[in-house]
mmCIF file of C-alpha atoms in Angstrom:
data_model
loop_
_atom_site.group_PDB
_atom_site.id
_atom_site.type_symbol
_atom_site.label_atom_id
_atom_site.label_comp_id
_atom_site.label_asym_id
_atom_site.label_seq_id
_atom_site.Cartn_x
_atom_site.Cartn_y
_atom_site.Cartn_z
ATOM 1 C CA UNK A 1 -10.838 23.119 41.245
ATOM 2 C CA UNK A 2 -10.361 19.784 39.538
ATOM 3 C CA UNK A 3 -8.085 19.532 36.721
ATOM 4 C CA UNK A 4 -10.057 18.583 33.074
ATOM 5 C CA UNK A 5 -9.443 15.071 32.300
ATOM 6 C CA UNK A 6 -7.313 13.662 29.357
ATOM 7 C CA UNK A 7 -7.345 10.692 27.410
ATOM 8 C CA UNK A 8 -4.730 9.362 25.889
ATOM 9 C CA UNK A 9 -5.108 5.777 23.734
ATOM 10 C CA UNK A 10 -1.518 4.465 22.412
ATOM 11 C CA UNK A 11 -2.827 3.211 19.066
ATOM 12 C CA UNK A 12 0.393 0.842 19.574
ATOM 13 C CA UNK A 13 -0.605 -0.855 22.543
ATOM 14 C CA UNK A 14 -4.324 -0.318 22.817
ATOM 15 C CA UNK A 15 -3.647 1.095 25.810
ATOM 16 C CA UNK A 16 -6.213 4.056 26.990
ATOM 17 C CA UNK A 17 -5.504 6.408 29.508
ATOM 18 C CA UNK A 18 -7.886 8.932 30.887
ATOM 19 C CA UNK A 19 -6.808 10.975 33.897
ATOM 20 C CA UNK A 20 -6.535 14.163 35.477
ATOM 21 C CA UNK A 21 -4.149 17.052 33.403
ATOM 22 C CA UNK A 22 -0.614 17.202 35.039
ATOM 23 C CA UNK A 23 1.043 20.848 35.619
ATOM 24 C CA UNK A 24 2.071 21.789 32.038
ATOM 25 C CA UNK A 25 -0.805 20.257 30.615
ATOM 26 C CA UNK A 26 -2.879 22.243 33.116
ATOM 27 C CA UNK A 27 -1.106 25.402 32.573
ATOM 28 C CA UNK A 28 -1.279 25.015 28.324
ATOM 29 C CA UNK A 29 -5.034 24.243 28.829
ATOM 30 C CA UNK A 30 -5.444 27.549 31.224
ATOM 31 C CA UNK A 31 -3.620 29.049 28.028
ATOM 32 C CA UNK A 32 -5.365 27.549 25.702
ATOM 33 C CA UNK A 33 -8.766 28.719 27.591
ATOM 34 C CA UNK A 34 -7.415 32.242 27.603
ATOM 35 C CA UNK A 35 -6.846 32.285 23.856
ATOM 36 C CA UNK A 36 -10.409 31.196 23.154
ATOM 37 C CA UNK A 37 -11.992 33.453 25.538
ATOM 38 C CA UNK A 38 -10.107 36.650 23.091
ATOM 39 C CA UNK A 39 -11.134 34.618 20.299
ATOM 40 C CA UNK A 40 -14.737 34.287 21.379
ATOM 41 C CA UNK A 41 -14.921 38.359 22.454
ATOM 42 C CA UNK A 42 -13.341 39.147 18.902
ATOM 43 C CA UNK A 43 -15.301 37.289 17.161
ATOM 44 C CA UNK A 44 -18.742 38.323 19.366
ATOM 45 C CA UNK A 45 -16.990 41.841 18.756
ATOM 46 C CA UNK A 46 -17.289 41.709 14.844
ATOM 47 C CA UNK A 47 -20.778 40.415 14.990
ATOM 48 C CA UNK A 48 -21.825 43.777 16.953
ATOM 49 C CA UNK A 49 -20.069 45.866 14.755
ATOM 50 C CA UNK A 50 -21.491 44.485 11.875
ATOM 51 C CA UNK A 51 -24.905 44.910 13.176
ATOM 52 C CA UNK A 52 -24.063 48.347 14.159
ATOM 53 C CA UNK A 53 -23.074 48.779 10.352
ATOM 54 C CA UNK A 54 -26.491 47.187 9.807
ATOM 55 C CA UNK A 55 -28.653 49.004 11.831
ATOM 56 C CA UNK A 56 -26.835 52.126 10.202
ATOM 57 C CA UNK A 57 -27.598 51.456 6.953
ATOM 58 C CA UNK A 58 -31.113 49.826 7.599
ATOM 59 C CA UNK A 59 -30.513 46.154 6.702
ATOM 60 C CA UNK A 60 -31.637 42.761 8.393
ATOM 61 C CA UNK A 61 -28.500 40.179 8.177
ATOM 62 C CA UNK A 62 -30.783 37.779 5.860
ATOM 63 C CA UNK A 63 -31.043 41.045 3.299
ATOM 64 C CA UNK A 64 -27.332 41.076 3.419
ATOM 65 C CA UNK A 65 -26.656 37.667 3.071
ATOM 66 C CA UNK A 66 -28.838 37.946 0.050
ATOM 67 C CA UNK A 67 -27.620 41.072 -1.105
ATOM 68 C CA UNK A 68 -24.019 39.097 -1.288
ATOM 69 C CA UNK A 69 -25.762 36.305 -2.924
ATOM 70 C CA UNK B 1 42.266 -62.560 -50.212
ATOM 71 C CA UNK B 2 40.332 -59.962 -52.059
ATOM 72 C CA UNK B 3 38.326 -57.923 -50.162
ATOM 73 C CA UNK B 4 35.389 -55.517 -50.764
ATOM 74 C CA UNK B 5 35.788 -51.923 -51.163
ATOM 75 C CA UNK B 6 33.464 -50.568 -49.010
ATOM 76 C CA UNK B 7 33.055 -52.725 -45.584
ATOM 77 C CA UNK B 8 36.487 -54.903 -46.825
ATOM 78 C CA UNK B 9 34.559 -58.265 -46.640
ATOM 79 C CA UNK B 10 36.456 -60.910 -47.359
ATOM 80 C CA UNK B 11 35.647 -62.716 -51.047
ATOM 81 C CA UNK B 12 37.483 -65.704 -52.856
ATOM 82 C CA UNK B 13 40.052 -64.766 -55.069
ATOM 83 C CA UNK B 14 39.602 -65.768 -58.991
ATOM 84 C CA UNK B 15 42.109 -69.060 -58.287
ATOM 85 C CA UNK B 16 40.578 -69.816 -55.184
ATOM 86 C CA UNK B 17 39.503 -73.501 -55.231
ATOM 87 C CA UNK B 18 35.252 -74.231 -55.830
ATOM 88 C CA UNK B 19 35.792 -76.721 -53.101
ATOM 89 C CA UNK B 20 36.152 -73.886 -50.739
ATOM 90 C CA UNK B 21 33.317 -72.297 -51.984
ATOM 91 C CA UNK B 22 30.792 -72.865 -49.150
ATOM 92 C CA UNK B 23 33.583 -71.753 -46.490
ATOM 93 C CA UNK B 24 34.282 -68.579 -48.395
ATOM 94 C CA UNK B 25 30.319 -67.967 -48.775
ATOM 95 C CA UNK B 26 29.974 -68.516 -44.802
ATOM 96 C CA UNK B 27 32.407 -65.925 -44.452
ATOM 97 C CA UNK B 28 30.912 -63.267 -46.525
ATOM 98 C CA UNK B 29 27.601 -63.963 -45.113
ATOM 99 C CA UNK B 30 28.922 -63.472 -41.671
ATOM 100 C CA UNK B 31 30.486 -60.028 -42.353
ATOM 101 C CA UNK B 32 27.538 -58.918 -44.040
ATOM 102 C CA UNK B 33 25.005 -59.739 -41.162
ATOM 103 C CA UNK B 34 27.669 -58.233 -38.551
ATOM 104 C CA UNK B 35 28.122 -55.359 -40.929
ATOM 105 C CA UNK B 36 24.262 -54.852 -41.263
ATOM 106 C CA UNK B 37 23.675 -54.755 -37.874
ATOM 107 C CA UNK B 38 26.352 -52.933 -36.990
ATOM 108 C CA UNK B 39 24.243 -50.116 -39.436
ATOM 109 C CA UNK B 40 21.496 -51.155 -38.302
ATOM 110 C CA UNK B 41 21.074 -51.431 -34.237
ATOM 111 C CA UNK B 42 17.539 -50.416 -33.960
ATOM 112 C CA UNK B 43 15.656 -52.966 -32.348
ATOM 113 C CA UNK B 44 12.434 -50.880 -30.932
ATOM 114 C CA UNK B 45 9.481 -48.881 -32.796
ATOM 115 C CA UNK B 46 10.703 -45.059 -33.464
ATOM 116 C CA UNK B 47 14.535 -46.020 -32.865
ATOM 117 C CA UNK B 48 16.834 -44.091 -35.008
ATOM 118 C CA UNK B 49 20.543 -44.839 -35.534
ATOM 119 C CA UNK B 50 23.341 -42.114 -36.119
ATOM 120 C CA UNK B 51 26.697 -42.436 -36.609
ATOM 121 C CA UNK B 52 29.021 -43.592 -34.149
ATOM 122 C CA UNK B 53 32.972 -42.512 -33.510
ATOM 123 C CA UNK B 54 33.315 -46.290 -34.556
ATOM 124 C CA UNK B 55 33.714 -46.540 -38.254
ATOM 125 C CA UNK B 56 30.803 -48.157 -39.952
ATOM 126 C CA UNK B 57 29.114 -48.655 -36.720
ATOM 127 C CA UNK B 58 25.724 -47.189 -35.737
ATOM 128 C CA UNK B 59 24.537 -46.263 -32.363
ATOM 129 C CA UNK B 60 20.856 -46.640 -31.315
ATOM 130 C CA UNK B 61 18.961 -43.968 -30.384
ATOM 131 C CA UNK B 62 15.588 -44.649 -28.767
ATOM 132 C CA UNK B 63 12.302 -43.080 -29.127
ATOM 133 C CA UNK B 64 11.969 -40.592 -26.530
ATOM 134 C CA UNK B 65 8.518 -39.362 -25.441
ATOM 135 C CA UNK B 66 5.964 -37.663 -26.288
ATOM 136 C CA UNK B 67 6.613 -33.716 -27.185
ATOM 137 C CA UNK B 68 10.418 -34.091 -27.058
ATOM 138 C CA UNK B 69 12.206 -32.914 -30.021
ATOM 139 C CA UNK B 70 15.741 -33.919 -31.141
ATOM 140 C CA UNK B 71 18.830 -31.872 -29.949
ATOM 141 C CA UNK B 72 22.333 -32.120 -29.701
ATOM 142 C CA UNK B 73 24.119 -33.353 -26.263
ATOM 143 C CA UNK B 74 28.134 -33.939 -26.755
ATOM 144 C CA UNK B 75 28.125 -33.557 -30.210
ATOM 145 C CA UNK B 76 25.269 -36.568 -30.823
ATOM 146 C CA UNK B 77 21.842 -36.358 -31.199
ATOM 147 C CA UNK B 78 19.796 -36.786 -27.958
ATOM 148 C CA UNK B 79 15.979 -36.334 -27.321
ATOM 149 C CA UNK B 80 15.038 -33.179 -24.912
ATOM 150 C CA UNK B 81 12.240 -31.197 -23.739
ATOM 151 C CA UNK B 82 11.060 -29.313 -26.055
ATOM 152 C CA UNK B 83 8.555 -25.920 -25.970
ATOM 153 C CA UNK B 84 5.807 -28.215 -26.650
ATOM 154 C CA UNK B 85 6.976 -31.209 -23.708
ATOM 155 C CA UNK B 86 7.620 -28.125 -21.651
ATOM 156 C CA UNK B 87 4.396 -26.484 -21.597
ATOM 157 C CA UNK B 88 1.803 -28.961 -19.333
ATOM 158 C CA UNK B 89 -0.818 -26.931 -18.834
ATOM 159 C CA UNK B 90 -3.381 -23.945 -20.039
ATOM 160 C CA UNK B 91 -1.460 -20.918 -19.217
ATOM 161 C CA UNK B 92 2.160 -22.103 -18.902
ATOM 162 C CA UNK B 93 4.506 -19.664 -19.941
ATOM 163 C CA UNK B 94 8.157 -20.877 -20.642
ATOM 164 C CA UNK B 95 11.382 -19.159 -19.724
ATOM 165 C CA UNK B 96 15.231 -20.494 -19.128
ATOM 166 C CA UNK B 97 15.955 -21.245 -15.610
ATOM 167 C CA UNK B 98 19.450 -20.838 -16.890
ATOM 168 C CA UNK B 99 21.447 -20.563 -20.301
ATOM 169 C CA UNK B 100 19.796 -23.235 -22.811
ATOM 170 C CA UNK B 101 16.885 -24.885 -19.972
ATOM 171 C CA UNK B 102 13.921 -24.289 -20.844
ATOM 172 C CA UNK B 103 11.647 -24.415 -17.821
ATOM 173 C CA UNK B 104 7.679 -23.900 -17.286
ATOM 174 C CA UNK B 105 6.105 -20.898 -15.454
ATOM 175 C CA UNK B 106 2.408 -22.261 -14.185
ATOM 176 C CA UNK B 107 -0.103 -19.420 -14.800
ATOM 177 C CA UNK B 108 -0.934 -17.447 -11.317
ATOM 178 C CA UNK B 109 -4.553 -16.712 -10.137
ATOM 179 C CA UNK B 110 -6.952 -13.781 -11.621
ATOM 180 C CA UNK B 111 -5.264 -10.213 -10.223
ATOM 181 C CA UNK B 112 -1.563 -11.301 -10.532
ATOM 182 C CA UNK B 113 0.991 -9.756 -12.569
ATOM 183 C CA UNK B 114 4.156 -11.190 -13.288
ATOM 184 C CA UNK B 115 7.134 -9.862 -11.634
ATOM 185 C CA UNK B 116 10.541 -10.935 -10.885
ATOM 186 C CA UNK B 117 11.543 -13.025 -8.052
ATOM 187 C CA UNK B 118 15.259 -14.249 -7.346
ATOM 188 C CA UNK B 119 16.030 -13.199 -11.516
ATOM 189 C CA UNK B 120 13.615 -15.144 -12.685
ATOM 190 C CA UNK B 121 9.638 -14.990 -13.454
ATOM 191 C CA UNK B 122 7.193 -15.443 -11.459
ATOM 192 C CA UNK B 123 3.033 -14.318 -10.793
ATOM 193 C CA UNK B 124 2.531 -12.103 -7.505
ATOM 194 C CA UNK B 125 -0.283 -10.095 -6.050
ATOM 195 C CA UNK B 126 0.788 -6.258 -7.096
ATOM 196 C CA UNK B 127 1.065 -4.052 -4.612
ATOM 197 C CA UNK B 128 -1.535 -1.402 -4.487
ATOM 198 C CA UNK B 129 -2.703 1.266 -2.142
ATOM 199 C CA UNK B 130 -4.796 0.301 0.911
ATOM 200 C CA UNK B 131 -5.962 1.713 3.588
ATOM 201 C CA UNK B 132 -5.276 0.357 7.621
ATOM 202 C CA UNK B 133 -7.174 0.865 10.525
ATOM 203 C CA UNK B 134 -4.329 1.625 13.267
ATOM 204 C CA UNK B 135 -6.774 2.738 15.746
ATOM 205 C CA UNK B 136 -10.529 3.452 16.782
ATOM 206 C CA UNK B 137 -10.628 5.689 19.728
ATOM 207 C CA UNK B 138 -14.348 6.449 21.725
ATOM 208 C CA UNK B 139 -14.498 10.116 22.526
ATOM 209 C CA UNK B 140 -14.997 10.216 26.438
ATOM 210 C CA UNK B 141 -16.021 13.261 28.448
ATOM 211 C CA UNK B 142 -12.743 14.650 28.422
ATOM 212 C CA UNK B 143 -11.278 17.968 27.160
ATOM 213 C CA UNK B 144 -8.591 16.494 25.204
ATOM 214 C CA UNK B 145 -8.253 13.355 23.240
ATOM 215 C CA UNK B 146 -4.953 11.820 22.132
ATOM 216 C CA UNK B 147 -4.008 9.111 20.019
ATOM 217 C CA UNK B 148 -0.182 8.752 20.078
ATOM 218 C CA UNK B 149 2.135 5.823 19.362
ATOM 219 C CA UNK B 150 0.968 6.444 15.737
ATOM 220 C CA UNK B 151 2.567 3.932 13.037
ATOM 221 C CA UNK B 152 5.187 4.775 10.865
ATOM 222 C CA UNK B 153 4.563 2.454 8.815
ATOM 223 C CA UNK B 154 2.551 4.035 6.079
ATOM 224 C CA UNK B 155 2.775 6.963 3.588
ATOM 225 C CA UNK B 156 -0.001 9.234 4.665
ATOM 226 C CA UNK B 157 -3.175 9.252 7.769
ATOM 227 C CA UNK B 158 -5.859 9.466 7.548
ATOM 228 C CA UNK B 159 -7.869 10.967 10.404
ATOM 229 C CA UNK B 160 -11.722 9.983 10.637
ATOM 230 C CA UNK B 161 -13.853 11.617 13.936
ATOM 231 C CA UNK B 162 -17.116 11.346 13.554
ATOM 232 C CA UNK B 163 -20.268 11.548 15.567
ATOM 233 C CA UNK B 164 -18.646 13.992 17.922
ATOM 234 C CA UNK B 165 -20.120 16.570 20.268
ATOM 235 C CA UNK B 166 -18.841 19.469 22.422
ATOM 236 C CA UNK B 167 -20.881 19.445 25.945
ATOM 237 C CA UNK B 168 -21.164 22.875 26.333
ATOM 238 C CA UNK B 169 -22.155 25.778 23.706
ATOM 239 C CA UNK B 170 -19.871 27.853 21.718
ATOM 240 C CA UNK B 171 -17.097 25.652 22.437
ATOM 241 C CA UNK B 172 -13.575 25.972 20.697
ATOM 242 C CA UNK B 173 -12.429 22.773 18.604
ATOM 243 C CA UNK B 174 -8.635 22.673 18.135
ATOM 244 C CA UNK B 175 -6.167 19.830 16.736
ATOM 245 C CA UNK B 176 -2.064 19.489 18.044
ATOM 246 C CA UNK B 177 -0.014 17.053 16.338
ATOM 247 C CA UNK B 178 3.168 15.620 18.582
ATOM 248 C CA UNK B 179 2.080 17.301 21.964
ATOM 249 C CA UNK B 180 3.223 20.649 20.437
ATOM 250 C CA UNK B 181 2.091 23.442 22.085
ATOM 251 C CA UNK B 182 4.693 26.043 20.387
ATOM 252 C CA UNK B 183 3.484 28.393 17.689
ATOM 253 C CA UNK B 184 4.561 26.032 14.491
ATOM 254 C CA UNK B 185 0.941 25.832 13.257
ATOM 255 C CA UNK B 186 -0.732 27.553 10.923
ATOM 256 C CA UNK B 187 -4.262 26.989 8.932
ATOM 257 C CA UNK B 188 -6.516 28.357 6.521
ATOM 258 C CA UNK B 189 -10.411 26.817 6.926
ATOM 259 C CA UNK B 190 -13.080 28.703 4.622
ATOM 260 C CA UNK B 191 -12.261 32.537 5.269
ATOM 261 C CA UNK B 192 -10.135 31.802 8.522
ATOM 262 C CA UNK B 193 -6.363 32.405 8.667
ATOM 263 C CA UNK B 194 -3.806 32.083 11.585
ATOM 264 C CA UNK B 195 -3.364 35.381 11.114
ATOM 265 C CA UNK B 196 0.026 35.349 12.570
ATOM 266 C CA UNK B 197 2.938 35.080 10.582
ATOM 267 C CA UNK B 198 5.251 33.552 13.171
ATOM 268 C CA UNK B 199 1.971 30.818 13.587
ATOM 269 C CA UNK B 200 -0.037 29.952 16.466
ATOM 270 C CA UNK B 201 -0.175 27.251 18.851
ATOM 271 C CA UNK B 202 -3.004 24.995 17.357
ATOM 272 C CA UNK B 203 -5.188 24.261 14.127
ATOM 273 C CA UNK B 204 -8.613 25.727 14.745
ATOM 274 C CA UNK B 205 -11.390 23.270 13.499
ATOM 275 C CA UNK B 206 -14.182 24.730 11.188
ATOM 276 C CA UNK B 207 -16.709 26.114 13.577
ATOM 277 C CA UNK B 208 -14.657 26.001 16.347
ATOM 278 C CA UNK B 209 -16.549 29.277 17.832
ATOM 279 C CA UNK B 210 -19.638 27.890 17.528
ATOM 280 C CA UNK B 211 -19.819 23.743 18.194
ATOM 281 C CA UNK B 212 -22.026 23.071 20.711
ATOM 282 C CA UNK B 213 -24.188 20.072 22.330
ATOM 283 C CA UNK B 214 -26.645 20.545 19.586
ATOM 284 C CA UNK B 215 -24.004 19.434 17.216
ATOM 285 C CA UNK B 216 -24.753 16.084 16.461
ATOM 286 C CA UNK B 217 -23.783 13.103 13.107
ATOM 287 C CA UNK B 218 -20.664 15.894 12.479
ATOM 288 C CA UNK B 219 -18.005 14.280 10.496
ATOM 289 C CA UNK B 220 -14.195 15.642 10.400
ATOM 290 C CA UNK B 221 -10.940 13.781 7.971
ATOM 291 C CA UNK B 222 -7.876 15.196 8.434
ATOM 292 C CA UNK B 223 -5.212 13.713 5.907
ATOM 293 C CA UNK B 224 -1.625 14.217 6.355
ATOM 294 C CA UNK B 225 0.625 13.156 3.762
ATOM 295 C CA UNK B 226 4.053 12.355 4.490
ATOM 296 C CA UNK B 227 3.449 12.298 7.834
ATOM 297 C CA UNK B 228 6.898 10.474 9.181
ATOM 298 C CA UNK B 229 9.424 12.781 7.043
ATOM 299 C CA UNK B 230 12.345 13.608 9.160
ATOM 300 C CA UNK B 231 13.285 16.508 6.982
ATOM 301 C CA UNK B 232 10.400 18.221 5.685
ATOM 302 C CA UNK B 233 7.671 20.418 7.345
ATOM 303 C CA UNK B 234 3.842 18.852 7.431
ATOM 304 C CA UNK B 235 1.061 19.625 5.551
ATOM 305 C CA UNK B 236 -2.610 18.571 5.750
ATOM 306 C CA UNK B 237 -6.238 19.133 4.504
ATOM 307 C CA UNK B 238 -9.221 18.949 6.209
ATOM 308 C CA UNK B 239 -12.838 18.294 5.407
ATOM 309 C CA UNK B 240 -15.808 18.371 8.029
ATOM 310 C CA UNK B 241 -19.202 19.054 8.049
ATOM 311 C CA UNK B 242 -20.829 19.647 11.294
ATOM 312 C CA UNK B 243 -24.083 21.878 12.818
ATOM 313 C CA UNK B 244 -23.916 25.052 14.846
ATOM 314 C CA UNK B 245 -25.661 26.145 17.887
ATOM 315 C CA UNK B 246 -28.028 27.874 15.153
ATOM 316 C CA UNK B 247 -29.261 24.742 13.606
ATOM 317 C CA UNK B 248 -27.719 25.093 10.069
ATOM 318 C CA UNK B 249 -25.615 22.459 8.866
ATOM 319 C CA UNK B 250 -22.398 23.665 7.839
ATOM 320 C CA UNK B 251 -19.346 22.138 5.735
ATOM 321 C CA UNK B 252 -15.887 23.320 5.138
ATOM 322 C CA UNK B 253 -12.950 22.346 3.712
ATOM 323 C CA UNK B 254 -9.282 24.009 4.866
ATOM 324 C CA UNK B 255 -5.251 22.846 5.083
ATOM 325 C CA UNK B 256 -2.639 23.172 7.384
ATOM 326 C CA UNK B 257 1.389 23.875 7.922
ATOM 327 C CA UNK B 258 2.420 22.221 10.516
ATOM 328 C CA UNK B 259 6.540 23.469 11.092
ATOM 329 C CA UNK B 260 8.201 20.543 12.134
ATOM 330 C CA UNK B 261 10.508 17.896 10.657
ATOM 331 C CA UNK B 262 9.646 15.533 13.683
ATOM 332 C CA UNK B 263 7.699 12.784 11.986
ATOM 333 C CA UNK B 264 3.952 12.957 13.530
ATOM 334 C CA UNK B 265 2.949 10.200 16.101
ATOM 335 C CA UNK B 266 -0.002 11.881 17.816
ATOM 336 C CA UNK B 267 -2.677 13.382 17.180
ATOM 337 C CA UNK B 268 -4.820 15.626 19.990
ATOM 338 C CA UNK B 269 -8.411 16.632 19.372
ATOM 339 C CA UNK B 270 -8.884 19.219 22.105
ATOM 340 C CA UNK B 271 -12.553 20.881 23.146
ATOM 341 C CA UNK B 272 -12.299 24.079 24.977
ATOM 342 C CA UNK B 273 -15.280 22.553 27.117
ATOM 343 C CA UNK B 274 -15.341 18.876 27.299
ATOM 344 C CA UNK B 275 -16.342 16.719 24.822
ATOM 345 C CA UNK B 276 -19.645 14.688 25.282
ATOM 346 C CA UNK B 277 -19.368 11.161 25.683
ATOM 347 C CA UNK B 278 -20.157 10.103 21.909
ATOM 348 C CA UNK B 279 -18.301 9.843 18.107
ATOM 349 C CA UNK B 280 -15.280 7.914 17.529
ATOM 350 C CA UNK B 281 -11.439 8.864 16.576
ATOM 351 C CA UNK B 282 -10.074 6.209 13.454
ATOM 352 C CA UNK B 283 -6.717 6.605 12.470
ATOM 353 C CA UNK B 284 -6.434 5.031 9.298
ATOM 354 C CA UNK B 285 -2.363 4.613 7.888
ATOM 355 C CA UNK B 286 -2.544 4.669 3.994
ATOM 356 C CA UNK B 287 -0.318 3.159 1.802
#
C-alpha cells in the first residue's frame, strides 16, 4: 500500500514539499485513522440511539428539532 | 587750560590772548566732531550705537535682518533669530536644539504624529497594527498540509483556509501545531469537547465527522495570539463555516489550549481522507 502524501511549504523559504509519509508519520496517520474510525462509530452510535429514543416515543427528528426550537 | 566738564575739551582760559582765538576755536571744534562721532558711529539706515568699554565711545551696531530681534551676546547687544526669523514656513513648530537655540521643526505629512527622535522632536508615521501575508499555501491532494518555518516576527496569526474540500465523504478535519502528535490539545467547537482531561492528540475542526466532497466555498480562521511565547501555554479561536454531506450550510465558532511553551512555527491541516485539489492556506502574522 502506498503511503498518503504530505505537503509541507516552509513559509520561510517558499519552499514546498509534497512526498510520500515517512515511518512515524505513517504510523501517527495509521493512529490518527484509528481514532476517527471510533469517532465515526460513536458518533454513528448516538445517531441510532437517538432514533431508537425516537421511534420510542413516536417523533420524526425535524419534530424534535422543532420541539427544541 | 580749562577744560570742559563733561568730554574735558579743551577751552581758552579768561587771560588767554584774543590773538589765539582762532587756534583755541580749531581745537574745540576738533574735539567736538571727534567726540560726536565717537557717540555717534552709525553710518547705515537702522544702525544703533550702545555703549562701548571705551569711555564716551559708542560702538555700531548694524541693522540685522528681517525677523531678528535684539539679544544679548557677551554682555552687548547683538541681533539673533528670533521666534518670528525662526519660523519659515506654514506649520513650523519651534523647539531648542540645545539650552537657549531656538531651532525650527518643518511640519510632517497628513497621518504623522510627533515623536521623539535622538531627544529631540520630530514627525513619524505611528506605528499601528497591520496585518502580513507570510504565506499562501494551495491545498494539493494530500492528507496533510503543513506550513512550518512560521515567522516570529509578529504578535498573533492569523490562519485563513478557504475554498477547501475533503475528497472523500464523512471525512475527519483535524489541526496540529509544531508537529505535535502528544495529547497537549484540547478544544471546545459548538457542543464538542476533548473530553479528556489529560487532552488529546489534535484540534478537531467543526464538522470534522461530516466534511465531504460536496463541501465546497467553506471558510476556516484560526487566530492564535501570542503565538511565539516561550513560557506560556497557547490559546486560539476558531471561526468556519462550511457545508455537510447533507447540504446545509453550517457555521461554528470554538477555541483551543494548546499545552506547550514551545513558540508555534507550524501549522498542519490534516484530512482523514485526502484533501481535494482546491482552497488555499494564508498565514497572515499580525502586529
Amino acid at each position: 500500500m502506498a503511503k498518503p502524501e504530505i505537503t509541507i511549504h516552509n513559509s520561510e523559504t517558499n519552499e514546498i514539499v509534497t512526498r510520500e509519509m515517512n515511518a512515524s508519520e505513517f504510523a501517527q496517520y495509521k493512529l490518527d485513522q484509528e481514532q476517527y474510525k471510533a469517532k465515526q462509530a460513536e458518533a454513528e452510535a448516538k445517531l441510532i440511539a437517538r432514533q431508537a429514543i425516537l421511534d420510542r416515543i413516536g417523533l420524526t427528528g425535524d419534530e424534535l428539532k422543532t420541539i427544541l426550537g | 587750560m580749562a577744560t570742559t566738564t563733561n568730554y574735558g575739551w579743551t577751552t581758552p582760559d579768561d587771560t588767554a590772548l584774543v590773538k589765539d582765538g582762532a587756534s583755541a576755536i580749531r581745537t574745540l571744534g576738533t574735539s567736538v566732531d571727534t567726540t560726536t562721532k565717537n557717540l555717534n558711529p552709525s553710518t547705515t539706515l537702522g544702525d544703533i550705537e550702545y555703549r562701548s568699554s571705551t569711555a564716551n565711545t559708542n560702538t555700531r551696531l548694524g541693522i540685522g535682518s528681517s525677523g531678528q530681534a535684539l539679544t544679548v551676546v557677551a554682555g552687548v547687544p547683538s541681533w539673533a533669530a528670533s521666534a518670528t526669523s525662526t519660523l519659515t514656513t506654514t506649520g513650523d513648530s519651534l523647539y531648542a536644539s540645545s539650552a537657549n537655540t531656538l531651532a525650527r521643526l518643518g511640519i510632517g505629512s497628513t497621518g504623522q504624529v510627533l515623536t521623539v527622535a535622538g531627544g529631540v522632536p520630530s514627525w513619524a508615521t505611528p506605528a499601528s497594527g497591520s496585518m502580513t501575508l507570510l504565506s499562501t499555501t494551495n491545498i494539493t491532494a494530500t492528507t496533510t498540509i503543513t506550513v512550518s518555518s512560521i515567522s516570529s516576527s509578529y504578535t498573533s496569526l492569523q490562519i485563513l483556509i478557504e475554498n477547501f474540500k475533503a475528497s472523500g465523504d464523512n471525512s475527519a478535519v483535524t489541526i496540529r501545531l509544531n508537529g505535535d502528535t502528544g495529547n497537549n490539545y484540547s478544544w471546545n467547537i459548538r457542543q464538542n469537547t476533548s473530553g479528556a482531561t489529560a487532552g488529546v492528540s489534535s484540534i478537531d475542526a467543526p464538522g470534522s465527522m461530516g466534511l465531504d466532497n460536496v463541501n465546497d466555498n467553506s471558510v476556516y480562521v484560526v487566530d492564535i495570539p501570542f503565538y511565539t511565547s516561550t513560557s506560556a501555554y497557547k490559546t486560539g479561536s476558531i471561526i468556519t463555516g462550511w457545508q455537510q454531506n447533507d447540504g446545509y450550510w453550517y457555521s461554528a465558532n470554538g477555541n483551543f489550549g494548546y499545552k506547550s511553551t514551545s513558540a508555534i512555527s507550524s501549522f498542519s491541516w490534516i484530512c482523514s481522507t485526502n484533501w481535494a485539489a482546491q482552497g488555499t492556506i494564508k498565514v497572515y502574522g499580525v502586529k
